[in-house]
Short mmCIF file of C-alpha atoms in Angstrom, two decimals:
data_model
loop_
_atom_site.label_atom_id
_atom_site.label_comp_id
_atom_site.label_asym_id
_atom_site.label_seq_id
_atom_site.Cartn_x
_atom_site.Cartn_y
_atom_site.Cartn_z
CA ARG Q 291 16.48 -3.82 4.96
CA ASN Q 292 16.01 -5.28 1.53
CA LEU Q 293 13.66 -7.86 3.02
CA ASP Q 294 11.58 -5.09 4.58
CA TYR Q 295 11.24 -3.46 1.21
CA GLU Q 296 10.18 -6.69 -0.46
CA ASN Q 297 7.64 -7.25 2.28
CA TYR Q 298 6.33 -3.74 1.83
CA SER Q 299 6.02 -3.97 -1.94
CA GLN Q 300 4.32 -7.35 -1.58
CA GLN Q 301 1.73 -5.85 0.76
CA ARG Q 302 1.17 -2.92 -1.57
CA GLN Q 303 0.70 -5.28 -4.49
CA THR Q 304 -1.83 -7.32 -2.53
CA SER Q 305 -3.84 -4.32 -1.38
CA PHE Q 306 -3.75 -2.91 -4.90
CA GLU Q 307 -5.14 -6.16 -6.30
CA LYS Q 308 -7.83 -6.14 -3.64
CA GLN Q 309 -8.80 -2.57 -4.51
CA THR Q 310 -8.94 -3.47 -8.18
CA LYS Q 311 -11.18 -6.45 -7.48
CA ASP Q 312 -13.45 -4.37 -5.26
CA ALA Q 313 -13.71 -1.65 -7.87
CA LYS Q 314 -14.51 -4.18 -10.56
CA LYS Q 315 -17.20 -5.74 -8.37
CA GLU Q 316 -18.70 -2.33 -7.61
CA ARG Q 317 -18.80 -1.48 -11.30
CA GLU Q 318 -20.55 -4.75 -12.09
CA GLU Q 319 -23.09 -4.18 -9.33
CA TYR Q 320 -23.68 -0.67 -10.60
CA GLN Q 321 -24.23 -1.90 -14.13
CA LYS Q 322 -26.67 -4.53 -12.88
CA GLU Q 323 -28.69 -1.93 -11.00
CA ASN Q 324 -28.72 0.48 -13.91
CA VAL Q 325 -29.67 -1.82 -16.74
CA PRO Q 326 -31.94 0.02 -19.17
CA ILE Q 327 -35.48 -1.28 -18.98
CA CYS Q 328 -35.95 -1.37 -22.76
CA ARG Q 329 -33.94 -4.39 -23.75
CA GLU Q 330 -35.20 -4.12 -27.31
CA ASP Q 331 -32.72 -1.30 -27.82
CA PHE Q 332 -29.87 -3.80 -27.83
#
C-alpha cells in the first residue's frame, strides 16, 4: 500500500514537471512570436 502511494506520487511529480516544462516552452514560443518590432525601445 505504501509502495502504491510512492508510485502514485512519483507519477504525479513527473507529470507536474512535464506540465511545467511545456508551459515554459509555450511561454517562450509566445514571447518569440510577440516580440515588439521596434527594438530601439529596449
